[in-house]
Amino acid sequence: MEKYDVAIIGAGSAGLSAAIYAARGGLKTVVFEKALIGGQIVLTTEIENYPGFKESLSGFELIEKMKLQALKFGAVIKEENVKGLAVEGLCKIVETDETTYRAKALIFATGAHPRKLNIPGEDKFTGRGVSYCATCDGALYRNKTVAVIGGGDSAVEEAMFLTKFASKVYIIHRRDQLRAVYAIQQRAFKNDKIEFIFDTVIQEINGENNVESLTLFNKKTDKTSKIQVNGIFIYVGIIPNNELIESRVNLDNQGFIKTDDEMHTIIPGFYAAGDIRSKSLRQVVTATNDGAIAAFNAEKWIQENLDKILI
């Protein structure tokens, strides 16, 4: 059985930031990731608001730098699926599909995943016109018409990205104004390829073998209509990946983990960082901030309880 000072679940920007700080602080550190190292950020083609970079860079480039930095300081990254967590005294037990690990402290940085519309046609056409990732699938819609559902930062940013390929992009939002930050909205309003449809929800996604049209319902006029599209990109929120821990810690009403300012949960030596945590802003910079704070306080907690932790 392998033993570590700190075990980190999730290798996104929060997890890798925590790994950098923990390993650099002299802690034997392991990071577990079941899927793509970097998480959601890897799918972002252009990041222009991360401090320290004059030129924009892709999510993959930023994550690669973080990963190499974590490895440089001695962190171990294991691409294994964590299927269970347990606490034995103050010791944290991590069970993967391969084996079992023990650690003094644990940092939970599992992130979140896209919320679905749950309407007719969504599941049927997923991968055949329904997508949750413009970066992944945008190039498939060159010179075609697509719709983006949502009004937040992600929806508007991805709509602008899609204009690089599509001839026309609808932004369909259930409210009468966007929720995206002002600077992002202004760029979208100036883009001739984007058309806005407000006060409207999607009732059904239609087609034969692929998406062909959307059935819309205007909440103000109570009228139903259809628009012809070749693809639909859905950005209506995120759901926390809290399955491993939801019954053991305090959650907010959306299922995100509550912590104190030190990223500590109600479980001693158990921290949460990044998009999984209950907070007002979910950005790369806030995730790395969370990870650094969690690792710093995990190191402090370990030192204070060293004689009580049996691993």
Coordinates of N, CA, C and O in Angstrom, one line a residue, residues 109-205:
A109 N -10.6 18.1 -5.6 CA -10.6 19.1 -6.7 C -11.2 18.4 -7.9 O -10.6 18.5 -9.0
T110 N -12.4 17.9 -7.8 CA -13.0 17.1 -8.9 C -13.7 17.9 -9.9 O -14.2 17.4 -11.0
G111 N -13.9 19.2 -9.7 CA -14.6 20.1 -10.6 C -16.1 19.8 -10.8 O -16.8 19.4 -9.9
A112 N -16.5 20.1 -12.0 CA -18.0 20.0 -12.3 C -18.1 19.6 -13.8 O -17.2 19.6 -14.6
H113 N -19.4 19.3 -14.2 CA -19.7 19.0 -15.6 C -20.9 19.7 -16.1 O -21.7 20.2 -15.3
P114 N -21.1 19.8 -17.4 CA -22.2 20.6 -18.0 C -23.6 20.0 -17.6 O -23.8 18.8 -17.5
R115 N -24.5 21.0 -17.4 CA -25.9 20.6 -17.1 C -26.6 20.5 -18.4 O -26.4 21.2 -19.4
K116 N -27.5 19.5 -18.5 CA -28.3 19.2 -19.7 C -29.6 20.0 -19.7 O -30.1 20.4 -18.6
L117 N -30.2 20.2 -20.8 CA -31.5 20.8 -20.9 C -32.6 19.8 -20.6 O -33.7 20.2 -20.2
N118 N -32.4 18.5 -20.8 CA -33.4 17.4 -20.6 C -34.6 17.7 -21.3 O -35.7 17.7 -20.8
I119 N -34.5 17.8 -22.6 CA -35.6 18.0 -23.5 C -35.6 16.9 -24.6 O -34.5 16.3 -24.9
P120 N -36.7 16.7 -25.3 CA -36.7 15.7 -26.4 C -35.7 16.0 -27.4 O -35.5 17.1 -27.9
G121 N -35.0 14.9 -27.8 CA -34.0 15.1 -28.9 C -32.5 15.3 -28.4 O -31.6 15.1 -29.1
E122 N -32.4 15.7 -27.1 CA -31.1 16.0 -26.6 C -30.2 14.8 -26.6 O -29.0 14.8 -27.1
D123 N -30.7 13.7 -25.9 CA -29.9 12.5 -25.9 C -29.7 11.9 -27.2 O -28.7 11.4 -27.6
K124 N -30.8 11.9 -28.0 CA -30.8 11.2 -29.3 C -29.8 11.8 -30.2 O -29.1 11.1 -30.9
F125 N -29.6 13.1 -30.2 CA -28.7 13.8 -31.1 C -27.3 14.2 -30.5 O -26.5 14.9 -31.2
T126 N -27.1 13.7 -29.3 CA -25.7 14.0 -28.7 C -24.7 13.3 -29.6 O -24.7 12.1 -29.8
G127 N -23.7 14.1 -30.0 CA -22.7 13.6 -31.0 C -23.1 13.7 -32.4 O -22.3 13.4 -33.3
R128 N -24.4 14.0 -32.6 CA -24.9 14.2 -34.0 C -25.6 15.5 -34.2 O -26.6 15.6 -34.8
G129 N -25.0 16.5 -33.6 CA -25.5 17.9 -33.7 C -25.7 18.6 -32.3 O -25.7 19.8 -32.2
V130 N -25.8 17.8 -31.2 CA -25.8 18.3 -29.9 C -24.4 18.2 -29.3 O -23.9 17.1 -29.2
S131 N -23.9 19.3 -28.8 CA -22.6 19.3 -28.2 C -22.6 20.2 -26.9 O -23.4 21.1 -26.8
Y132 N -21.6 20.0 -26.1 CA -21.4 20.8 -24.9 C -20.0 21.4 -24.9 O -19.5 21.9 -23.9
C133 N -19.4 21.3 -26.1 CA -18.0 21.8 -26.2 C -17.7 22.3 -27.6 O -17.5 21.6 -28.5
A134 N -17.7 23.6 -27.7 CA -17.5 24.3 -29.0 C -16.1 24.0 -29.5 O -15.8 23.9 -30.7
T135 N -15.1 24.0 -28.6 CA -13.7 23.8 -28.9 C -13.5 22.4 -29.5 O -12.8 22.3 -30.5
C136 N -14.3 21.4 -29.0 CA -14.2 20.1 -29.5 C -14.8 19.9 -30.9 O -14.2 19.3 -31.8
D137 N -16.0 20.5 -31.1 CA -16.8 20.2 -32.3 C -17.0 21.4 -33.2 O -17.6 21.2 -34.3
G138 N -16.5 22.6 -32.9 CA -16.8 23.7 -33.7 C -16.4 23.6 -35.1 O -17.2 24.0 -36.0
A139 N -15.3 23.0 -35.4 CA -14.8 22.9 -36.8 C -15.7 22.0 -37.7 O -15.6 22.1 -38.9
L140 N -16.6 21.3 -37.1 CA -17.5 20.4 -37.8 C -18.6 21.3 -38.5 O -19.3 20.8 -39.3
Y141 N -18.7 22.5 -38.1 CA -19.8 23.3 -38.5 C -19.4 24.5 -39.4 O -20.0 25.6 -39.4
R142 N -18.3 24.3 -40.2 CA -17.9 25.3 -41.1 C -18.9 25.7 -42.1 O -19.5 24.8 -42.7
N143 N -19.2 27.0 -42.2 CA -20.2 27.5 -43.1 C -21.6 27.0 -42.9 O -22.5 26.9 -43.8
K144 N -21.9 26.6 -41.6 CA -23.2 26.1 -41.2 C -23.8 27.0 -40.2 O -23.2 28.0 -39.7
T145 N -25.1 26.7 -39.8 CA -25.8 27.5 -38.8 C -25.9 26.7 -37.5 O -26.3 25.5 -37.5
V146 N -25.5 27.4 -36.4 CA -25.6 26.7 -35.1 C -26.3 27.6 -34.1 O -26.4 28.8 -34.3
A147 N -26.7 27.0 -33.0 CA -27.3 27.8 -31.9 C -26.5 27.5 -30.6 O -26.1 26.3 -30.3
V148 N -26.4 28.5 -29.8 CA -25.8 28.4 -28.5 C -26.8 28.7 -27.4 O -27.5 29.7 -27.5
I149 N -27.0 27.8 -26.5 CA -28.0 28.0 -25.5 C -27.4 28.4 -24.2 O -26.5 27.8 -23.6
G150 N -27.8 29.6 -23.7 CA -27.3 30.1 -22.4 C -26.9 31.6 -22.6 O -26.8 32.1 -23.7
G151 N -26.7 32.3 -21.4 CA -26.4 33.7 -21.5 C -25.2 34.1 -20.6 O -25.0 35.3 -20.4
G152 N -24.5 33.1 -20.1 CA -23.4 33.4 -19.2 C -22.1 33.6 -20.0 O -22.1 33.5 -21.2
D153 N -21.0 33.7 -19.2 CA -19.7 33.9 -19.9 C -19.3 32.8 -20.8 O -18.9 33.0 -22.0
S154 N -19.5 31.5 -20.4 CA -19.1 30.4 -21.3 C -19.9 30.4 -22.5 O -19.4 30.2 -23.6
A155 N -21.3 30.6 -22.4 CA -22.1 30.6 -23.6 C -21.7 31.6 -24.6 O -21.6 31.3 -25.8
V156 N -21.5 32.8 -24.2 CA -21.2 33.9 -25.1 C -19.7 33.8 -25.7 O -19.5 34.0 -26.9
E157 N -18.8 33.4 -24.8 CA -17.4 33.2 -25.3 C -17.4 32.0 -26.4 O -16.7 32.2 -27.4
E158 N -18.1 31.0 -26.1 CA -18.1 29.8 -27.1 C -18.9 30.2 -28.4 O -18.5 29.8 -29.5
A159 N -19.9 31.1 -28.2 CA -20.6 31.5 -29.5 C -19.6 32.3 -30.3 O -19.6 32.2 -31.6
M160 N -18.8 33.2 -29.7 CA -17.8 34.0 -30.5 C -16.8 33.0 -31.1 O -16.4 33.3 -32.3
F161 N -16.4 32.0 -30.4 CA -15.5 31.1 -31.0 C -16.1 30.4 -32.2 O -15.4 30.2 -33.2
L162 N -17.3 30.0 -32.1 CA -18.0 29.3 -33.2 C -18.1 30.2 -34.5 O -18.2 29.6 -35.6
T163 N -18.1 31.5 -34.3 CA -18.1 32.3 -35.5 C -16.9 32.2 -36.4 O -16.9 32.6 -37.6
K164 N -15.8 31.6 -35.9 CA -14.7 31.3 -36.7 C -15.0 30.3 -37.8 O -14.3 30.2 -38.8
F165 N -16.0 29.5 -37.5 CA -16.4 28.4 -38.5 C -17.8 28.6 -39.1 O -17.9 28.5 -40.3
A166 N -18.8 28.8 -38.2 CA -20.2 28.8 -38.7 C -20.4 30.1 -39.4 O -19.8 31.2 -39.2
S167 N -21.4 30.0 -40.3 CA -21.8 31.3 -41.1 C -22.8 32.1 -40.2 O -22.9 33.3 -40.4
K168 N -23.5 31.4 -39.3 CA -24.4 32.1 -38.4 C -24.5 31.4 -37.1 O -24.5 30.2 -37.0
V169 N -24.6 32.2 -36.0 CA -24.7 31.7 -34.7 C -25.8 32.4 -33.9 O -25.8 33.6 -33.8
Y170 N -26.8 31.6 -33.5 CA -27.8 32.1 -32.6 C -27.4 32.0 -31.2 O -26.9 30.9 -30.8
I171 N -27.6 33.0 -30.4 CA -27.5 32.9 -28.9 C -28.9 32.9 -28.4 O -29.6 34.0 -28.5
I172 N -29.4 31.8 -27.8 CA -30.8 31.8 -27.3 C -30.7 31.7 -25.8 O -30.1 30.9 -25.2
H173 N -31.4 32.7 -25.1 CA -31.4 32.8 -23.7 C -32.8 33.0 -23.1 O -33.6 33.7 -23.7
R174 N -33.0 32.4 -22.0 CA -34.4 32.4 -21.4 C -34.7 33.7 -20.8 O -35.9 33.9 -20.5
R175 N -33.7 34.5 -20.5 CA -34.0 35.8 -19.9 C -34.0 36.9 -21.0 O -33.7 36.7 -22.1
D176 N -34.2 38.2 -20.5 CA -34.3 39.3 -21.5 C -32.9 40.0 -21.6 O -32.8 41.0 -22.4
Q177 N -31.9 39.5 -20.9 CA -30.5 40.1 -21.1 C -29.5 39.0 -20.7 O -29.8 38.1 -20.0
L178 N -28.3 39.2 -21.2 CA -27.2 38.2 -20.9 C -26.7 38.4 -19.5 O -26.9 39.4 -18.9
R179 N -26.1 37.3 -19.0 CA -25.5 37.3 -17.7 C -23.9 37.4 -17.8 O -23.3 37.5 -16.8
A180 N -23.4 37.3 -19.0 CA -22.0 37.4 -19.2 C -21.4 38.8 -18.8 O -22.2 39.8 -18.7
V181 N -20.2 38.8 -18.4 CA -19.6 40.1 -18.0 C -19.6 41.1 -19.2 O -19.6 40.7 -20.3
Y182 N -19.6 42.4 -18.8 CA -19.8 43.4 -19.8 C -18.9 43.4 -21.0 O -19.4 43.5 -22.2
A183 N -17.6 43.2 -20.8 CA -16.6 43.2 -21.9 C -16.9 42.1 -22.9 O -16.8 42.3 -24.1
I184 N -17.3 40.9 -22.4 CA -17.7 39.8 -23.3 C -18.9 40.1 -24.1 O -19.0 39.8 -25.3
Q185 N -19.9 40.6 -23.4 CA -21.2 41.0 -24.1 C -20.9 42.0 -25.2 O -21.5 41.8 -26.3
Q186 N -20.1 43.0 -25.0 CA -19.9 44.0 -26.0 C -19.2 43.4 -27.3 O -19.6 43.8 -28.4
R187 N -18.3 42.5 -27.1 CA -17.7 41.9 -28.2 C -18.7 41.1 -29.0 O -18.7 41.0 -30.3
A188 N -19.6 40.4 -28.3 CA -20.6 39.6 -29.0 C -21.6 40.4 -29.7 O -22.0 40.1 -30.9
F189 N -22.0 41.5 -29.1 CA -23.0 42.4 -29.8 C -22.4 43.0 -31.1 O -23.2 43.4 -32.0
K190 N -21.1 43.2 -31.1 CA -20.5 43.7 -32.3 C -20.2 42.7 -33.4 O -19.7 43.1 -34.5
N191 N -20.4 41.5 -33.1 CA -20.1 40.4 -34.1 C -21.3 40.2 -35.0 O -22.4 39.8 -34.6
D192 N -21.1 40.5 -36.3 CA -22.2 40.4 -37.3 C -22.8 39.0 -37.5 O -23.9 38.8 -38.0
K193 N -22.0 38.0 -37.1 CA -22.5 36.6 -37.3 C -23.4 36.1 -36.2 O -24.1 35.1 -36.4
I194 N -23.5 36.9 -35.1 CA -24.3 36.5 -34.0 C -25.7 37.1 -34.0 O -25.8 38.4 -34.1
E195 N -26.7 36.3 -33.8 CA -28.1 36.9 -33.6 C -28.6 36.4 -32.3 O -28.5 35.3 -31.9
F196 N -29.2 37.3 -31.5 CA -29.7 37.0 -30.2 C -31.2 36.8 -30.2 O -32.0 37.5 -30.8
I197 N -31.6 35.7 -29.4 CA -33.0 35.4 -29.2 C -33.2 35.4 -27.7 O -32.8 34.4 -27.1
F198 N -33.9 36.4 -27.2 CA -34.1 36.5 -25.8 C -35.5 36.0 -25.3 O -36.4 35.7 -26.2
D199 N -35.7 35.8 -24.0 CA -37.0 35.3 -23.5 C -37.5 34.0 -24.0 O -38.7 33.8 -24.1
T200 N -36.5 33.2 -24.4 CA -36.9 32.0 -25.2 C -36.3 30.7 -24.6 O -35.1 30.7 -24.2
V201 N -37.0 29.6 -24.6 CA -36.5 28.3 -24.2 C -36.7 27.4 -25.4 O -37.5 27.5 -26.3
I202 N -35.8 26.3 -25.3 CA -35.9 25.3 -26.3 C -36.9 24.2 -25.9 O -36.7 23.7 -24.8
Q203 N -37.8 23.9 -26.7 CA -38.8 22.8 -26.4 C -38.4 21.4 -26.9 O -38.6 20.4 -26.3
E204 N -37.8 21.4 -28.1 CA -37.4 20.2 -28.7 C -36.3 20.4 -29.7 O -36.2 21.4 -30.4
I205 N -35.5 19.4 -29.8 CA -34.4 19.3 -30.9 C -34.9 18.3 -31.9 O -35.1 17.2 -31.6

